[in-house]
Short mmCIF file of C-alpha atoms and ligand atoms in Angstrom, two decimals:
data_model
loop_
_atom_site.label_atom_id
_atom_site.label_comp_id
_atom_site.label_asym_id
_atom_site.label_seq_id
_atom_site.Cartn_x
_atom_site.Cartn_y
_atom_site.Cartn_z
CA UNK A 24 -15.73 10.54 1.24
CA UNK A 25 -17.01 12.31 -1.85
CA UNK A 26 -15.16 12.69 -5.13
CA UNK A 27 -14.71 15.38 -7.74
CA UNK A 28 -15.91 13.79 -10.97
CA UNK A 29 -15.48 14.96 -14.55
CA UNK A 30 -17.30 13.54 -17.57
CA UNK A 31 -15.57 14.03 -20.93
CA UNK A 32 -18.21 13.63 -23.66
CA UNK A 33 -21.09 14.54 -21.33
CA UNK A 34 -23.40 15.48 -24.22
CA UNK A 35 -23.08 12.13 -26.01
CA UNK A 36 -25.15 8.95 -25.80
CA UNK A 37 -22.83 7.37 -23.21
CA UNK A 38 -22.23 10.74 -21.47
CA UNK A 39 -25.94 11.20 -20.86
CA UNK A 40 -26.11 7.64 -19.53
CA UNK A 41 -23.17 8.37 -17.19
CA UNK A 42 -25.27 11.11 -15.59
CA UNK A 43 -28.27 8.82 -15.16
CA UNK A 44 -26.19 6.01 -13.65
CA UNK A 45 -24.26 8.28 -11.25
CA UNK A 46 -27.58 9.68 -10.07
CA UNK A 47 -29.36 6.32 -9.78
CA UNK A 48 -26.49 4.72 -7.88
CA UNK A 49 -26.03 7.81 -5.72
CA UNK A 50 -22.31 7.90 -6.44
CA UNK A 51 -20.61 10.12 -3.82
CA UNK A 52 -19.88 13.26 -5.86
CA UNK A 53 -18.50 16.45 -4.34
CA UNK A 54 -18.09 18.47 -7.55
CA UNK A 55 -19.19 17.53 -11.05
CA UNK A 56 -17.64 18.85 -14.26
CA UNK A 57 -19.32 18.26 -17.60
CA UNK A 58 -17.02 18.45 -20.61
CA UNK A 59 -17.64 18.27 -24.34
CA UNK A 60 -16.51 19.99 -27.54
CA UNK A 61 -16.41 23.76 -27.97
CA UNK A 62 -19.74 23.46 -29.84
CA UNK A 63 -21.49 22.41 -26.61
CA UNK A 64 -19.78 24.85 -24.21
CA UNK A 65 -22.46 26.72 -22.29
CA UNK A 66 -25.13 24.08 -22.94
CA UNK A 67 -27.05 23.18 -19.76
CA UNK A 68 -27.51 19.65 -18.41
CA UNK A 69 -29.35 18.56 -15.28
CA UNK A 70 -27.98 16.28 -12.58
CA UNK A 71 -29.97 15.54 -9.41
CA UNK A 72 -32.24 18.49 -10.14
CA UNK A 73 -29.34 20.91 -10.44
CA UNK A 74 -28.31 22.63 -13.67
CA UNK A 75 -24.70 22.36 -14.84
CA UNK A 76 -23.06 24.26 -17.69
CA UNK A 77 -21.03 22.19 -20.14
CA UNK A 78 -17.42 23.31 -20.42
CA UNK A 79 -14.97 22.78 -23.24
CA UNK A 80 -12.66 19.79 -22.85
CA UNK A 81 -9.14 21.22 -22.59
CA UNK A 82 -5.78 20.12 -21.19
CA UNK A 83 -6.12 22.23 -18.07
CA UNK A 84 -9.72 21.50 -17.12
CA UNK A 85 -8.87 18.59 -14.77
CA UNK A 86 -7.48 20.55 -11.83
CA UNK A 87 -8.81 18.99 -8.60
CA UNK A 88 -10.62 16.15 -10.43
CA UNK A 89 -10.42 12.73 -8.69
CA UNK A 90 -12.22 10.59 -11.25
CA UNK A 91 -12.53 11.39 -14.98
CA UNK A 92 -14.99 9.33 -17.01
CA UNK A 93 -14.11 9.59 -20.71
CA UNK A 94 -16.47 8.82 -23.60
CA UNK A 95 -15.71 11.42 -26.24
CA UNK A 96 -14.08 9.14 -28.83
CA UNK A 97 -10.65 7.53 -28.95
CA UNK A 98 -8.90 10.60 -30.35
CA UNK A 99 -9.98 12.75 -27.41
CA UNK A 100 -8.96 10.04 -24.93
CA UNK A 101 -5.48 9.79 -26.45
CA UNK A 102 -5.12 13.56 -26.38
CA UNK A 103 -6.66 14.50 -23.03
CA UNK A 104 -6.52 11.46 -20.71
CA UNK A 105 -2.78 11.97 -20.01
CA UNK A 106 -3.56 15.56 -18.91
CA UNK A 107 -6.22 14.28 -16.53
CA UNK A 108 -3.75 11.74 -15.09
CA UNK A 109 -1.11 14.46 -14.73
CA UNK A 110 -3.64 16.53 -12.75
CA UNK A 111 -4.03 13.58 -10.37
CA UNK A 112 -7.25 12.02 -11.65
CA UNK A 113 -7.95 8.35 -12.26
CA UNK A 114 -9.30 8.07 -15.80
CA UNK A 115 -11.88 5.44 -16.67
CA UNK A 116 -11.88 5.44 -20.44
CA UNK A 117 -14.72 4.06 -22.51
CA UNK A 118 -12.90 4.33 -25.85
CA UNK A 119 -10.76 1.69 -27.52
CA UNK A 120 -7.66 3.92 -27.29
CA UNK A 121 -5.88 2.24 -24.35
CA UNK A 122 -7.61 -1.14 -24.06
CA UNK A 123 -4.77 -3.27 -25.36
CA UNK A 124 -2.02 -1.23 -23.70
CA UNK A 125 -0.28 -3.68 -21.31
CA UNK A 126 0.04 -0.93 -18.67
CA UNK A 127 -3.71 -0.29 -18.72
CA UNK A 128 -6.09 -2.70 -16.99
CA UNK A 129 -9.22 -3.64 -18.93
CA UNK A 130 -11.99 -4.39 -16.47
CA UNK A 131 -15.48 -5.80 -16.10
CA UNK A 132 -16.17 -5.86 -12.35
CA UNK A 133 -18.02 -9.20 -12.59
CA UNK A 134 -15.05 -10.72 -14.46
CA UNK A 135 -11.69 -9.33 -13.27
CA UNK A 136 -12.16 -6.66 -10.58
CA UNK A 137 -8.67 -7.30 -9.14
CA UNK A 138 -7.04 -5.97 -12.33
CA UNK A 139 -8.47 -2.48 -11.69
CA UNK A 140 -6.08 -1.96 -8.78
CA UNK A 141 -3.02 -2.40 -11.02
CA UNK A 142 -3.67 0.86 -12.86
CA UNK A 143 -1.19 3.62 -13.67
CA UNK A 144 -3.81 6.35 -13.87
CA UNK A 145 -5.94 4.91 -16.67
CA UNK A 146 -8.40 2.01 -16.55
CA UNK A 147 -10.08 0.97 -19.78
CA UNK A 148 -13.73 0.06 -20.14
CA UNK A 149 -14.12 -2.76 -22.69
CA UNK A 150 -16.15 -2.58 -25.88
CA UNK A 151 -19.87 -2.93 -25.15
CA UNK A 152 -20.32 -6.08 -27.23
CA UNK A 153 -17.44 -7.74 -25.37
CA UNK A 154 -18.82 -6.75 -21.96
CA UNK A 155 -22.26 -8.27 -22.60
CA UNK A 156 -20.71 -11.52 -23.84
CA UNK A 157 -18.17 -11.74 -20.99
CA UNK A 158 -20.77 -11.32 -18.24
CA UNK A 159 -22.29 -14.55 -19.59
CA UNK A 160 -19.04 -16.39 -20.42
CA UNK A 161 -17.38 -15.82 -17.03
CA UNK A 162 -19.49 -18.29 -14.99
CA UNK A 163 -18.98 -20.95 -17.66
CA UNK A 164 -15.24 -20.22 -17.78
CA UNK A 165 -14.95 -20.59 -14.01
CA UNK A 166 -16.44 -24.09 -14.36
CA UNK A 167 -14.47 -25.21 -17.42
CA UNK A 168 -11.85 -23.60 -19.60
CA UNK A 169 -13.19 -22.35 -22.91
CA UNK A 170 -11.61 -23.41 -26.20
CA UNK A 171 -13.37 -21.14 -28.61
CA UNK A 172 -16.41 -18.97 -29.11
CA UNK A 173 -18.40 -18.25 -32.24
CA UNK A 174 -20.59 -15.20 -31.84
CA UNK A 175 -22.89 -13.13 -34.03
CA UNK A 176 -23.98 -9.76 -32.67
CA UNK A 177 -27.15 -7.78 -33.29
CA UNK A 178 -26.02 -4.27 -32.32
CA UNK A 179 -28.30 -1.31 -31.72
CA UNK A 180 -27.88 1.99 -33.50
CA UNK A 181 -27.12 3.87 -30.27
CA UNK A 182 -23.86 1.89 -30.08
CA UNK A 183 -22.64 4.24 -32.80
CA UNK A 184 -23.67 7.33 -30.80
CA UNK A 185 -26.62 9.59 -30.19
CA UNK A 186 -26.71 10.90 -33.75
CA UNK A 187 -26.65 7.41 -35.23
CA UNK A 188 -29.69 6.48 -33.15
CA UNK A 189 -31.45 9.61 -34.39
CA UNK A 190 -30.62 8.57 -37.94
CA UNK A 191 -32.78 5.44 -37.52
CA UNK A 192 -35.63 7.51 -36.07
CA UNK A 193 -35.28 10.04 -38.89
CA UNK A 194 -35.27 7.32 -41.54
CA UNK A 195 -38.50 5.89 -40.07
CA UNK A 196 -40.08 9.36 -40.29
CA UNK A 197 -38.75 9.89 -43.82
CA UNK A 198 -40.17 6.53 -44.91
CA UNK A 199 -43.62 7.24 -43.44
CA UNK A 200 -43.65 10.68 -45.12
CA UNK A 201 -42.52 9.27 -48.48
CA UNK A 202 -39.34 11.37 -48.35
CA UNK A 203 -35.85 10.41 -49.52
CA UNK A 204 -34.01 8.37 -46.88
CA UNK A 205 -30.91 10.21 -45.64
CA UNK A 206 -27.86 8.00 -44.92
CA UNK A 207 -24.99 9.51 -42.95
CA UNK A 208 -23.66 7.61 -39.90
CA UNK A 209 -23.87 4.09 -41.32
CA UNK A 210 -22.52 2.78 -44.61
CA UNK A 211 -26.09 2.02 -45.77
CA UNK A 212 -29.73 2.66 -44.88
CA UNK A 213 -30.29 0.98 -41.49
CA UNK A 214 -34.11 1.17 -41.52
CA UNK A 215 -35.52 -2.20 -42.73
CA UNK A 216 -31.98 -3.48 -43.09
CA UNK A 217 -29.14 -5.24 -41.26
CA UNK A 218 -25.53 -4.20 -41.93
CA UNK A 219 -22.73 -6.74 -41.31
CA UNK A 220 -20.22 -3.97 -40.72
CA UNK A 221 -19.45 -2.37 -37.33
CA UNK A 222 -16.27 -0.25 -37.18
CA UNK A 223 -13.73 -0.52 -40.02
CA UNK A 224 -12.37 -3.63 -41.73
CA UNK A 225 -8.92 -5.03 -40.94
CA UNK A 226 -6.52 -7.03 -43.11
CA UNK A 227 -7.73 -10.45 -41.95
CA UNK A 228 -11.28 -9.75 -43.16
CA UNK A 229 -12.69 -9.19 -39.67
CA UNK A 230 -13.75 -5.72 -38.56
CA UNK A 231 -12.07 -3.87 -35.70
CA UNK A 232 -15.21 -4.45 -33.62
CA UNK A 233 -14.89 -8.22 -34.23
CA UNK A 234 -11.19 -8.17 -33.32
CA UNK A 235 -11.99 -6.26 -30.11
CA UNK A 236 -14.08 -9.26 -29.04
CA UNK A 237 -11.13 -11.59 -29.79
CA UNK A 238 -8.44 -9.51 -28.08
CA UNK A 239 -10.37 -8.08 -25.13
CA UNK A 240 -11.71 -11.52 -24.13
CA UNK A 241 -8.17 -12.93 -23.99
CA UNK A 242 -6.92 -9.94 -22.00
CA UNK A 243 -9.67 -9.98 -19.37
CA UNK A 244 -9.64 -13.74 -18.84
CA UNK A 245 -5.82 -13.78 -18.97
CA UNK A 246 -6.05 -16.67 -21.41
CA UNK A 247 -4.40 -16.54 -24.83
CA UNK A 248 -5.88 -19.93 -25.73
CA UNK A 249 -9.44 -18.63 -26.05
CA UNK A 250 -10.26 -17.84 -29.66
CA UNK A 251 -13.31 -15.72 -30.42
CA UNK A 252 -14.65 -15.61 -33.97
CA UNK A 253 -17.21 -12.80 -34.20
CA UNK A 254 -19.51 -11.44 -36.88
CA UNK A 255 -20.73 -8.02 -35.73
CA UNK A 256 -23.94 -6.76 -37.28
CA UNK A 257 -25.82 -3.49 -36.93
CA UNK A 258 -29.59 -3.94 -36.70
CA UNK A 259 -32.41 -1.34 -36.65
CA UNK A 260 -32.99 -1.34 -32.89
CA UNK A 261 -32.46 1.73 -30.69
CA UNK A 262 -30.80 0.32 -27.55
CA UNK A 263 -29.35 -2.94 -26.21
CA UNK A 264 -27.05 -5.31 -28.05
CA UNK A 265 -28.01 -8.98 -28.57
CA UNK A 266 -25.60 -11.82 -29.27
CA UNK A 267 -25.94 -15.44 -30.40
CA UNK A 268 -23.05 -17.23 -28.70
CA UNK A 269 -21.72 -20.75 -29.34
CA UNK A 270 -19.07 -21.83 -26.86
CA UNK A 271 -16.89 -24.94 -26.90
CA UNK A 272 -15.58 -25.86 -23.46
CA UNK A 273 -12.79 -28.25 -22.42
CA UNK A 274 -15.07 -30.06 -19.93
CA UNK A 275 -18.64 -30.79 -20.99
CA UNK A 276 -21.28 -28.52 -19.41
CA UNK A 277 -24.86 -29.77 -19.43
CA UNK A 278 -27.71 -27.38 -20.20
CA UNK A 279 -28.94 -27.78 -16.62
CA UNK A 280 -25.50 -26.98 -15.23
CA UNK A 281 -25.15 -23.96 -17.54
CA UNK A 282 -28.53 -22.64 -16.43
CA UNK A 283 -27.48 -23.05 -12.79
CA UNK A 284 -24.14 -21.28 -13.41
CA UNK A 285 -25.82 -18.41 -15.29
CA UNK A 286 -28.49 -18.01 -12.60
CA UNK A 287 -25.86 -17.71 -9.85
CA UNK A 288 -23.66 -15.23 -11.77
CA UNK A 289 -23.59 -11.55 -10.78
CA UNK A 290 -25.14 -9.11 -13.26
CA UNK A 291 -26.88 -11.91 -15.15
CA UNK A 292 -30.41 -13.33 -15.17
CA UNK A 293 -31.92 -16.22 -17.06
CA UNK A 294 -35.08 -15.79 -19.15
CA UNK A 295 -35.45 -19.15 -20.85
CA UNK A 296 -38.96 -20.44 -21.35
CA UNK A 297 -39.27 -20.82 -25.11
CA UNK A 298 -42.54 -22.80 -24.85
CA UNK A 299 -44.13 -19.61 -23.53
CA UNK A 300 -42.19 -17.37 -25.96
CA UNK A 301 -40.00 -16.08 -23.13
CA UNK A 302 -36.44 -15.12 -24.04
CA UNK A 303 -34.46 -11.90 -23.73
CA UNK A 304 -35.15 -9.17 -26.30
CA UNK A 305 -33.52 -5.74 -26.69
CA UNK A 306 -36.82 -3.87 -26.58
CA UNK A 307 -37.44 -5.06 -23.01
CA UNK A 308 -33.86 -5.25 -21.77
CA UNK A 309 -32.96 -1.65 -22.68
CA UNK A 310 -32.94 0.68 -19.69
CA UNK A 311 -31.62 -1.87 -17.18
CA UNK A 312 -28.19 -2.89 -15.92
CA UNK A 313 -28.65 -6.65 -15.95
CA UNK A 314 -27.65 -8.86 -18.88
CA UNK A 315 -30.16 -11.57 -19.75
CA UNK A 316 -29.45 -15.01 -21.14
CA UNK A 317 -31.86 -17.44 -22.80
CA UNK A 318 -32.25 -20.02 -25.59
CA UNK A 319 -29.71 -22.15 -23.70
CA UNK A 320 -29.19 -25.43 -25.54
CA UNK A 321 -26.68 -28.15 -26.35
CA UNK A 322 -25.16 -27.50 -29.75
CA UNK A 323 -26.14 -30.29 -32.15
CA UNK A 324 -23.21 -29.69 -34.50
CA UNK A 325 -20.30 -30.00 -32.08
CA UNK A 326 -19.18 -31.87 -28.95
CA UNK A 327 -18.81 -30.06 -25.59
CA UNK A 328 -20.57 -27.07 -27.04
CA UNK A 329 -23.36 -24.85 -25.75
CA UNK A 330 -25.37 -22.29 -27.68
CA UNK A 331 -27.23 -19.40 -26.10
CA UNK A 332 -28.54 -15.87 -26.61
CA UNK A 333 -27.53 -12.92 -24.43
CA UNK A 334 -28.85 -9.35 -24.40
CA UNK A 335 -27.63 -6.28 -22.49
CA UNK A 336 -28.13 -2.53 -22.64
CA UNK A 337 -24.86 -1.48 -24.23
CA UNK A 338 -25.08 2.17 -23.12
CA UNK A 339 -25.59 1.05 -19.51
CA UNK A 340 -23.85 -2.26 -18.65
CA UNK A 341 -21.90 -2.08 -21.93
CA UNK A 342 -20.52 1.36 -21.14
CA UNK A 343 -21.67 3.77 -18.41
CA UNK A 344 -22.72 1.30 -15.70
CA UNK A 345 -19.55 -0.75 -16.15
CA UNK A 346 -17.40 2.41 -15.87
CA UNK A 347 -19.23 3.59 -12.73
CA UNK A 348 -18.93 0.08 -11.23
CA UNK A 349 -15.16 0.35 -11.81
CA UNK A 350 -15.16 3.70 -9.99
CA UNK A 351 -17.14 2.09 -7.15
CA UNK A 352 -14.37 -0.50 -6.65
CA UNK A 353 -12.25 2.39 -5.39
CA UNK A 354 -15.02 3.92 -3.27
CA UNK A 355 -15.52 0.69 -1.34
P1 A2P B 413 -20.36 17.42 -28.59
O1 A2P B 413 -21.79 17.09 -28.26
O2 A2P B 413 -19.98 18.78 -28.14
O3 A2P B 413 -19.98 17.12 -30.00
P2 A2P B 413 -21.69 10.31 -29.20
O4 A2P B 413 -20.84 9.08 -28.93
O5 A2P B 413 -23.08 10.18 -28.73
O6 A2P B 413 -21.57 10.74 -30.63
O7 A2P B 413 -21.02 11.51 -28.31
C1 A2P B 413 -19.70 11.94 -28.47
C2 A2P B 413 -19.32 12.86 -27.30
O8 A2P B 413 -17.96 13.27 -27.50
C3 A2P B 413 -20.12 14.14 -27.23
O9 A2P B 413 -20.27 14.54 -25.89
C4 A2P B 413 -19.25 15.11 -27.98
O10 A2P B 413 -19.45 16.47 -27.65
C5 A2P B 413 -17.89 14.68 -27.52
N1 A2P B 413 -16.88 15.17 -28.45
C6 A2P B 413 -16.80 14.94 -29.78
N2 A2P B 413 -15.76 15.62 -30.33
C7 A2P B 413 -15.16 16.28 -29.31
C8 A2P B 413 -14.03 17.16 -29.21
N3 A2P B 413 -13.29 17.48 -30.27
N4 A2P B 413 -13.73 17.69 -27.99
C9 A2P B 413 -14.46 17.37 -26.91
N5 A2P B 413 -15.53 16.55 -26.94
C10 A2P B 413 -15.88 16.01 -28.11
C1 11C B 414 -20.96 -0.10 -31.49
N1 11C B 414 -19.61 -1.39 -29.94
O1 11C B 414 -21.99 -0.67 -31.09
C2 11C B 414 -19.67 -0.20 -30.74
C3 11C B 414 -19.51 1.07 -29.94
O2 11C B 414 -14.93 0.20 -29.08
O3 11C B 414 -16.03 1.32 -27.62
C4 11C B 414 -18.34 1.09 -29.01
C5 11C B 414 -17.01 1.05 -29.73
C6 11C B 414 -15.91 0.85 -28.74
O4 11C B 414 -20.92 0.58 -32.51
#
């Protein structure tokens, strides 16, 4: 069987990655519809050597669509996803709009694939930072329950969209040319800086991004006892998010056991040879679908606690690849 697929937000950073992933994985597509704002209507994009014209995202553009991949911002998902569902499509939504809706499954195929089949038309793709962390936490969780997680993220500029990534490149050019640095997408200059502020702040002092890691982890593992305390930080890298994770488990897990569990987990590889300066880094992880874990060690400050470093391409595994993998669950 082949499916009629629509991509809402096809011109964005994740949208472009959707096209690459669908092509690389040879997803069975009958017809492809590329949707974006009115500004982009008529723009041409290439898929498998064929040129497609971008159309405006509207309520009645989903006729005959089987699978609609949304990554055009939460507002667009809230407005247009119900129209896609009404037209008979299954929506896989990359925004945060529906993630905590109890009627909407939130899925990472390596973590909770069975949840995908309980959908009512919409399946939510988790936040990229949560996905990368969960791919690594799942094999540990299957061995021992997890009490709590302390995580600091090092998030690439492309997580905030294609224009935000360009802002870093532009600031580098402006700096080299001795020009004024233009700040637009981030609260501060990102070049030569780190900004402990991803998404907006909430009343408890955490940002929305940090609370996504708390809430989405509980939802996907179906475990309200897991508490995730995150500090999400934007760093001047282009692609791939990195995370320093400290996890306290109910049962002790030795470093050797953790390495074995990580190595056997789907979607995850271990690069952990610090003596030879081998550990995962965003510069080398970007462009792939695997998450990499390294710096695995026993925490010296707390009992039953492991500390490690995990890196994953957030536009691919953190967004587009994960969404296409969800679609593939239905193709199988
Ligand atoms: P457009 O390029 O026409 O603005 P990113 O996350 O990289 O910033 O991309 C956002 C994506 O969402 C783009 O494809 C963008 O299209 C799309 N988008 C933004 N606003 C709208 C809108 N009002 N209607 C439809 N698509 C939108
Ligand atoms: C970032 N994680 O890096 C964000 C982008 O909830 O889907 C994705 C936000 C989300 O800025």
